[in-house]
Short mmCIF file of C-alpha atoms in Angstrom, two decimals:
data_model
loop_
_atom_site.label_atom_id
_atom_site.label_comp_id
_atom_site.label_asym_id
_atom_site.label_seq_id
_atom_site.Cartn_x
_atom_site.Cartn_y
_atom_site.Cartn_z
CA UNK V 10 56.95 10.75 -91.69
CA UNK V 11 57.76 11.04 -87.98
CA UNK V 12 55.00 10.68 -85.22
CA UNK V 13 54.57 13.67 -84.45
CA UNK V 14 53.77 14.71 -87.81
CA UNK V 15 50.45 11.96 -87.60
CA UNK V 16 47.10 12.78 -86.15
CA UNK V 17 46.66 12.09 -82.63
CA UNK V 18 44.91 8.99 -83.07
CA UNK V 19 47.36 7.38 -85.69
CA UNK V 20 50.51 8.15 -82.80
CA UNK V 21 51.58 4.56 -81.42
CA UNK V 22 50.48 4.46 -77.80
CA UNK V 23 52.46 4.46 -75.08
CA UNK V 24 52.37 0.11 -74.72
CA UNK V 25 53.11 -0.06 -78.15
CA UNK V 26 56.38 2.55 -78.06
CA UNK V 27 57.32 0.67 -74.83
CA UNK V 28 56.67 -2.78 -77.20
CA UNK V 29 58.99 -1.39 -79.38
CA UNK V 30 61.67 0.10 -76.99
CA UNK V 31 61.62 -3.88 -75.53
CA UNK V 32 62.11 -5.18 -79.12
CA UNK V 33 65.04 -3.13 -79.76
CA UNK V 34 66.95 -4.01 -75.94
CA UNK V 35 66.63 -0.12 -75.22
CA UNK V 36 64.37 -0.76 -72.78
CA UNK V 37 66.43 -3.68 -71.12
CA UNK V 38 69.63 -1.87 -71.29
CA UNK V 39 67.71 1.31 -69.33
CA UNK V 40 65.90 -1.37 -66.63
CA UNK V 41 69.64 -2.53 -66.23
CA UNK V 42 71.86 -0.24 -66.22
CA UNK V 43 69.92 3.34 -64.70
CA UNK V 44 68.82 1.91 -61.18
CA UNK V 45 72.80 1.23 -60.29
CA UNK V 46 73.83 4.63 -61.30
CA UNK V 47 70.54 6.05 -59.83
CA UNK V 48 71.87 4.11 -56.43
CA UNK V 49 75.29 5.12 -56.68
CA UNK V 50 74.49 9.67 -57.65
CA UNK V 51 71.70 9.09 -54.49
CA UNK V 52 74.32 8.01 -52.09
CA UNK V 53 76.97 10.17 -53.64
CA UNK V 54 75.54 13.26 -54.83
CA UNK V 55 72.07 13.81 -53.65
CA UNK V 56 72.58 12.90 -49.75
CA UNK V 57 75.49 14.45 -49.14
CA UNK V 58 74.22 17.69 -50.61
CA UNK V 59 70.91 17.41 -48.68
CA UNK V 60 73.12 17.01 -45.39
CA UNK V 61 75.27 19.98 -46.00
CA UNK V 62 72.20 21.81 -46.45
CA UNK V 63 71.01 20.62 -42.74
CA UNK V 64 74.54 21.01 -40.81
CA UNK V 65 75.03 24.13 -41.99
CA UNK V 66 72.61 25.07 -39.23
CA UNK V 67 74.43 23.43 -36.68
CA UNK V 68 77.55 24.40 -35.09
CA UNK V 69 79.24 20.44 -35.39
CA UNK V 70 82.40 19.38 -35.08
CA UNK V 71 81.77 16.14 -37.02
CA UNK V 72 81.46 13.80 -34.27
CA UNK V 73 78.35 12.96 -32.82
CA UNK V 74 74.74 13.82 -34.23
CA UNK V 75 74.52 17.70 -34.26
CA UNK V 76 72.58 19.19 -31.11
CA UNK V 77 74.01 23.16 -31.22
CA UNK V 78 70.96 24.23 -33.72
CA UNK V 79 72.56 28.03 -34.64
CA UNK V 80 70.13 28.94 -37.59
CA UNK V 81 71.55 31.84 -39.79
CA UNK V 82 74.54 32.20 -37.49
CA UNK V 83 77.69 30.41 -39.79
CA UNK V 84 76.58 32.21 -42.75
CA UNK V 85 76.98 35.31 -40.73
CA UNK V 86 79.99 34.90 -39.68
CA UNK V 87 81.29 34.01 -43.19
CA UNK V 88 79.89 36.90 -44.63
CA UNK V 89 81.25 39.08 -42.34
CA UNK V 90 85.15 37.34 -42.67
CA UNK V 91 86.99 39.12 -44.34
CA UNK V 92 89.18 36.09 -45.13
CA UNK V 93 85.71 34.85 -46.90
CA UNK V 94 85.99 38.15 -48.91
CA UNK V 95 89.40 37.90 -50.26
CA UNK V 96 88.43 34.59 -51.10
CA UNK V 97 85.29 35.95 -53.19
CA UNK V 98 88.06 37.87 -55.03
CA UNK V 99 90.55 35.55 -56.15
CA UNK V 100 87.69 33.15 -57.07
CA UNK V 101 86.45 35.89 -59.34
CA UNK V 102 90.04 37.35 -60.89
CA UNK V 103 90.56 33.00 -61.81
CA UNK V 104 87.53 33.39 -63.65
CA UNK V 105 88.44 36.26 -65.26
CA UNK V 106 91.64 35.26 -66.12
CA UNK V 107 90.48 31.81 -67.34
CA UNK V 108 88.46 33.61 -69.69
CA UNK V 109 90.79 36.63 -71.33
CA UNK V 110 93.43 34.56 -70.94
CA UNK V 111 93.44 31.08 -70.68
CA UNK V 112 90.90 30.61 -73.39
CA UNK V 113 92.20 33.44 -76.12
CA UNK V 114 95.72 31.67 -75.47
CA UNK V 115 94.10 28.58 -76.25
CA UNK V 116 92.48 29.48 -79.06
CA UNK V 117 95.56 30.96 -80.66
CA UNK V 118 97.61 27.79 -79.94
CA UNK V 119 94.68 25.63 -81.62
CA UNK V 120 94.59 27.54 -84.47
CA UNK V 121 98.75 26.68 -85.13
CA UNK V 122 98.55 23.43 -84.92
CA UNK V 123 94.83 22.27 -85.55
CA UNK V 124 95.87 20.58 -88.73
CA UNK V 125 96.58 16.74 -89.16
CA UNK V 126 100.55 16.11 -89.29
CA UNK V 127 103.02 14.84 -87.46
CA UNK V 128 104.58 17.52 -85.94
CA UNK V 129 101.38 19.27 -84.52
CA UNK V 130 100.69 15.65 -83.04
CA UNK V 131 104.03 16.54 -81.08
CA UNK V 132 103.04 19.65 -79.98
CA UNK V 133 99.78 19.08 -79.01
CA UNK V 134 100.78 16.16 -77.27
CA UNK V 135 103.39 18.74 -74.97
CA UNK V 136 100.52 21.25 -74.44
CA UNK V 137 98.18 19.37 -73.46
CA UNK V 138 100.96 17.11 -70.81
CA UNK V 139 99.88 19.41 -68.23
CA UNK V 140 96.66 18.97 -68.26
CA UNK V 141 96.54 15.42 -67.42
CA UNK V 142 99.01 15.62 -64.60
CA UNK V 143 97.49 15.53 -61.25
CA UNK V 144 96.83 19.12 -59.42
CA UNK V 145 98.64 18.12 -56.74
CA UNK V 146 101.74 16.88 -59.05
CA UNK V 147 102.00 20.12 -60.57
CA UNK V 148 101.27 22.19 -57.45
CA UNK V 149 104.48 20.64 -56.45
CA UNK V 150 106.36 21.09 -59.53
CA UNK V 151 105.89 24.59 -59.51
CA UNK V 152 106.50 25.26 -55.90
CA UNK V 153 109.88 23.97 -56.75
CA UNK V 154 110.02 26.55 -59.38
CA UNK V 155 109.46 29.38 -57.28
CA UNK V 156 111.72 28.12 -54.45
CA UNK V 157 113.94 30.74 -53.57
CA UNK V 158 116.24 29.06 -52.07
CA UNK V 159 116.97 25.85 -54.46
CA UNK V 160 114.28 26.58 -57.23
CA UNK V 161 114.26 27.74 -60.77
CA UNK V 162 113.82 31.44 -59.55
CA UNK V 163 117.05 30.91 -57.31
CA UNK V 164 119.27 29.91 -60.32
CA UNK V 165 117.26 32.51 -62.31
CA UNK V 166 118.53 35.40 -59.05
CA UNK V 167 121.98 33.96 -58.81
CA UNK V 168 122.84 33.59 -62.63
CA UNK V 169 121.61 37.21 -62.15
CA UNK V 170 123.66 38.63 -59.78
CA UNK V 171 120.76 39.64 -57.42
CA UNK V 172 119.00 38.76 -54.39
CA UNK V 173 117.30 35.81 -53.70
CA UNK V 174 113.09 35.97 -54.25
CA UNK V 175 110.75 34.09 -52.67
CA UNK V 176 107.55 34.67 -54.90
CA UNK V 177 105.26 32.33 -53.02
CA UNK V 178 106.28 34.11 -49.78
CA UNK V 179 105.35 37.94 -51.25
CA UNK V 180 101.86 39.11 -50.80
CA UNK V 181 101.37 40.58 -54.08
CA UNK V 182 103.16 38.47 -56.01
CA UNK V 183 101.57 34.94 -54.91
CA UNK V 184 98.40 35.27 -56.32
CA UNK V 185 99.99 35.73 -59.73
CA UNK V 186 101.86 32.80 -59.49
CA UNK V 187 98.82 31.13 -58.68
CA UNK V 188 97.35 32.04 -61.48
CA UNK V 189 100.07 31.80 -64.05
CA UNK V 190 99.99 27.71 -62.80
CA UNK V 191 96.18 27.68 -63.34
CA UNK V 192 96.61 29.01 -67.31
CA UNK V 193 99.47 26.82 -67.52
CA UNK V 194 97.84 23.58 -66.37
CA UNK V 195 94.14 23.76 -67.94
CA UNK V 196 95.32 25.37 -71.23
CA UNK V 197 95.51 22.41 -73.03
CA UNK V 198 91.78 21.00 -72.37
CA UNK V 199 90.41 24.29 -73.97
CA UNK V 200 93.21 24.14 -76.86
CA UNK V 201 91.88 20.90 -77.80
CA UNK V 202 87.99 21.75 -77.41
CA UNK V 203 88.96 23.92 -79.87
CA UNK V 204 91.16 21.82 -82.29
CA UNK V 205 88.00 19.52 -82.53
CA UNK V 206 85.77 21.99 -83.40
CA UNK V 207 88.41 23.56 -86.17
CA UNK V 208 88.85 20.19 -87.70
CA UNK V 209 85.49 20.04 -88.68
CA UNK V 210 85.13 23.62 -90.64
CA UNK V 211 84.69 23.30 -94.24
CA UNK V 212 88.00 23.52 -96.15
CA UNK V 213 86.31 24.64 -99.04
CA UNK V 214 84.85 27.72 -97.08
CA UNK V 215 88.61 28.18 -96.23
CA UNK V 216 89.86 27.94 -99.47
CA UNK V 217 86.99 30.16 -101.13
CA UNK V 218 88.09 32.95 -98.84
CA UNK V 219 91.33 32.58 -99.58
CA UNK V 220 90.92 32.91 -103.50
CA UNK V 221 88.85 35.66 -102.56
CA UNK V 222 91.82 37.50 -100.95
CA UNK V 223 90.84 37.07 -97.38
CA UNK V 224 94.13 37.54 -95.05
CA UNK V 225 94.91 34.82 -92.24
CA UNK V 226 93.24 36.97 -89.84
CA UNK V 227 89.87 37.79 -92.04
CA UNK V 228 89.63 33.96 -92.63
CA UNK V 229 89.77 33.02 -88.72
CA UNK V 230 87.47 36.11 -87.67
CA UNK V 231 84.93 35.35 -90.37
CA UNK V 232 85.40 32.01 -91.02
CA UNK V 233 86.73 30.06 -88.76
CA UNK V 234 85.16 31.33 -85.32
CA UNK V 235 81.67 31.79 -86.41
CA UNK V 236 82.11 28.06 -87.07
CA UNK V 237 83.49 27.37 -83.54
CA UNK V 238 81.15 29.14 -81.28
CA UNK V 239 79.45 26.53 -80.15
CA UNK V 240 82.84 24.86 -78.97
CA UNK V 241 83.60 28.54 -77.52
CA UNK V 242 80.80 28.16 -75.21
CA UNK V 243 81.25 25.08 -73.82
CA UNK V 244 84.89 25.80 -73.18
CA UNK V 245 84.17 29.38 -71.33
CA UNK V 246 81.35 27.16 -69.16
CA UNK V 247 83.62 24.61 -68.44
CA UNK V 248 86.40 27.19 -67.52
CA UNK V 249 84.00 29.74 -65.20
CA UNK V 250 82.14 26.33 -63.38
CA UNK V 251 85.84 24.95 -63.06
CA UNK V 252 87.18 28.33 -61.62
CA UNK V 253 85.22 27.96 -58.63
CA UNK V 254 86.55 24.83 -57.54
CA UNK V 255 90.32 25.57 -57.93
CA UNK V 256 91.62 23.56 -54.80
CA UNK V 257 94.10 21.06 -55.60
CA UNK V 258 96.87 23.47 -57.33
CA UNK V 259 96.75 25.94 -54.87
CA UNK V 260 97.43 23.93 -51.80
CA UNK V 261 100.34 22.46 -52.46
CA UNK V 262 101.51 25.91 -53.61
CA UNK V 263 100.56 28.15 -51.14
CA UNK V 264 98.34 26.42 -48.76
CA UNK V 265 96.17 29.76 -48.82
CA UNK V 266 98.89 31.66 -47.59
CA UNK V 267 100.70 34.28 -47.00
CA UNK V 268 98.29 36.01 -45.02
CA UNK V 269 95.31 34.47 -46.44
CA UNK V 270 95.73 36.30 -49.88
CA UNK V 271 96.12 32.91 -52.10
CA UNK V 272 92.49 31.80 -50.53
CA UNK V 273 89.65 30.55 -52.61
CA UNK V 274 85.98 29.53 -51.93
CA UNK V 275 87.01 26.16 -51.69
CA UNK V 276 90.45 26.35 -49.65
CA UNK V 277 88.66 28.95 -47.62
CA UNK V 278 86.03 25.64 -46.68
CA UNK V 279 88.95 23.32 -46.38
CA UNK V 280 91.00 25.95 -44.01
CA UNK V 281 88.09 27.18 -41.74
CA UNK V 282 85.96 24.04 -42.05
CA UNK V 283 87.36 21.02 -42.51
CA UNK V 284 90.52 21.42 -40.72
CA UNK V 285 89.37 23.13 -37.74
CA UNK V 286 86.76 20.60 -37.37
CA UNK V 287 83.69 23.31 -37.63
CA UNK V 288 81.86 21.06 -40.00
CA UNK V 289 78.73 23.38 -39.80
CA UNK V 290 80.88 26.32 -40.74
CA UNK V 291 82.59 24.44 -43.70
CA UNK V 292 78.85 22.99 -44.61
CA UNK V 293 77.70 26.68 -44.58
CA UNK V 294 80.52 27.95 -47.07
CA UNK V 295 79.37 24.52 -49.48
CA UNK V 296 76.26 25.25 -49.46
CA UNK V 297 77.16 28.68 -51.03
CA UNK V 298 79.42 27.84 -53.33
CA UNK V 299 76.82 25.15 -54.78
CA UNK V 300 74.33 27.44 -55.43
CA UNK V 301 76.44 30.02 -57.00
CA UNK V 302 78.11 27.40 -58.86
CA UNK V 303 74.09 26.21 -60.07
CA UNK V 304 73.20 29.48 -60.53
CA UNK V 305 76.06 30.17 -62.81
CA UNK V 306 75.50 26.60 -64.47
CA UNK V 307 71.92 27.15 -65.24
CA UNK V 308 72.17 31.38 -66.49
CA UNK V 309 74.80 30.45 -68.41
CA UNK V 310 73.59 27.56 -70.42
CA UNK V 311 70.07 29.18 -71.03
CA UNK V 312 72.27 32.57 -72.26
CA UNK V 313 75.11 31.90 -73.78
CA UNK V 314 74.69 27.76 -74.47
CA UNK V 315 71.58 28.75 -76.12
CA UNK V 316 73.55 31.50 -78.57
CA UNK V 317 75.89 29.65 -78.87
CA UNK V 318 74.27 26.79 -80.97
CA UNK V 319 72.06 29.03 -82.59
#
């Protein structure tokens, strides 16, 4: 019988549990290692977010103590940019296409090659390559790719017979490539969220719908996924939270450009913030994006996390 199956009076109290915790080392290990960590998310984490929050009423440069108190007026003005809008937009469409198509192309790929042998080790090895190259790394790569002049897409024209493209230079075509990066490099975390969770359904439920005469498709739709949803919903929560903080990719391709129209919530803060030295501005846009982004976190675990490990 647990504790908290006894009558109040037969529960340890709380000297004894803490006896106990001491006997065991949990309590040492705790008294040891949480004030360091404590320190280091305090310094970190917690003051630089409560500064943000106060220089965002401040128009600052960054040097100096901030004088220019300006109240409401940086959120203003980055509600009313329209820059700030198109970058609402394309942080919006990169979480809707990291979750009807990033994820479903995930999932299909896991469910190839989810088994243990040797030549699934190879391919999920290539998949998930991309993954754990650096943003910036493969913001490069694939700026080479869509070079028009020397790139992939160059060969691609010439070998063609047609004129030379520059699709990192085209307004409507930019954003795509963007995008197409963004499925291309986080794929492979999702696919192997999911090849995890697969390894650990039931063969025999397999194999008894199998026998039954349950197709490849039945087996994964009633089967398979109901097993996985748990695994689902972490991967769709890691895939919306990391959405709106796609940076690193995007600068090296694009820089925000042309026009503006490759601009998220957080290259829109490095652009009009941090490199025109309005720190107050920038702080302003932060402070947005963090509570969206805690919004989002805490909705979506008490919805969907919730279901999802029902």
């Amino acid at each position: 019988m647990t504790d908290m199956t006894l009558p109040p009076d037969h529960r340890p109290a709380l000297g004894e549990r803490l006896r106990r915790a001491a006997s065991n080392g949990r309590l040492s290990a705790a008294l040891i290692l949480l004030p360091p960590a404590l320190i280091l998310f305090t310094l970190f984490v917690i003051l630089p977010l409560g500064e943000s929050g106060v220089y965002a009423f401040y128009d600052w440069n960054g040097y100096g103590a901030p004088e220019d108190f300006v109240g409401l007026r940086n959120f203003e003005q980055m509600f009313g940019h329209s820059v700030f809008s198109v970058a609402v937009a394309n942080t919006v469409k990169i979480v809707a296409v990291s979750l009807l198509i990033q994820m479903p192309l995930a999932l299909l790929l896991a469910l190839l090659i989810y088994r243990q042998t040797p030549t699934n080790a190879v391919f999920r090895l290539i998949f998930f390559v991309p993954y754990i190259m650096a943003e910036v790394a493969a913001g490069l790569i694939w700026s080479f790719v869509f070079d028009g002049n020397y790139g992939v897409t160059a060969s691609i024209a010439t070998s063609l017979g047609i004129e030379q493209f520059f699709v990192l230079a085209d307004r409507e075509l930019a954003f795509y490539a963007v995008m197409v990066v963004i499925v291309w490099k986080y794929f492979g975390f999702h696919m192997m969220i999911y090849i995890a969770a697969l390894q650990g359904v039931p063969e025999d439920q397999i194999e008894a719908a199998r026998i039954e005469g349950a197709s490849r498709t039945q087996i994964v739709r009633h089967v398979q996924v109901p097993h996985i949803r748990p695994a689902i919903a972490v991967s769709a929560f890691f895939a919306i939270i990391g959405a709106l903080q796609v940076f690193d990719v995007i600068i090296p391709l694009t820089n925000g450009g042309p026009s503006n129209q490759t601009q998220t919530i957080v290259t829109y803060l490095y652009e009009f913030g941090l490199t025109r030295l309005r720190i107050g501005f920038g702080s302003a846009v932060g402070v947005v994006l963090f509570v969206v982004a805690v919004l989002v976190a805490v909705f979506y675990q008490r919805i969907f996390m919730r279901k999802g490990t029902a």
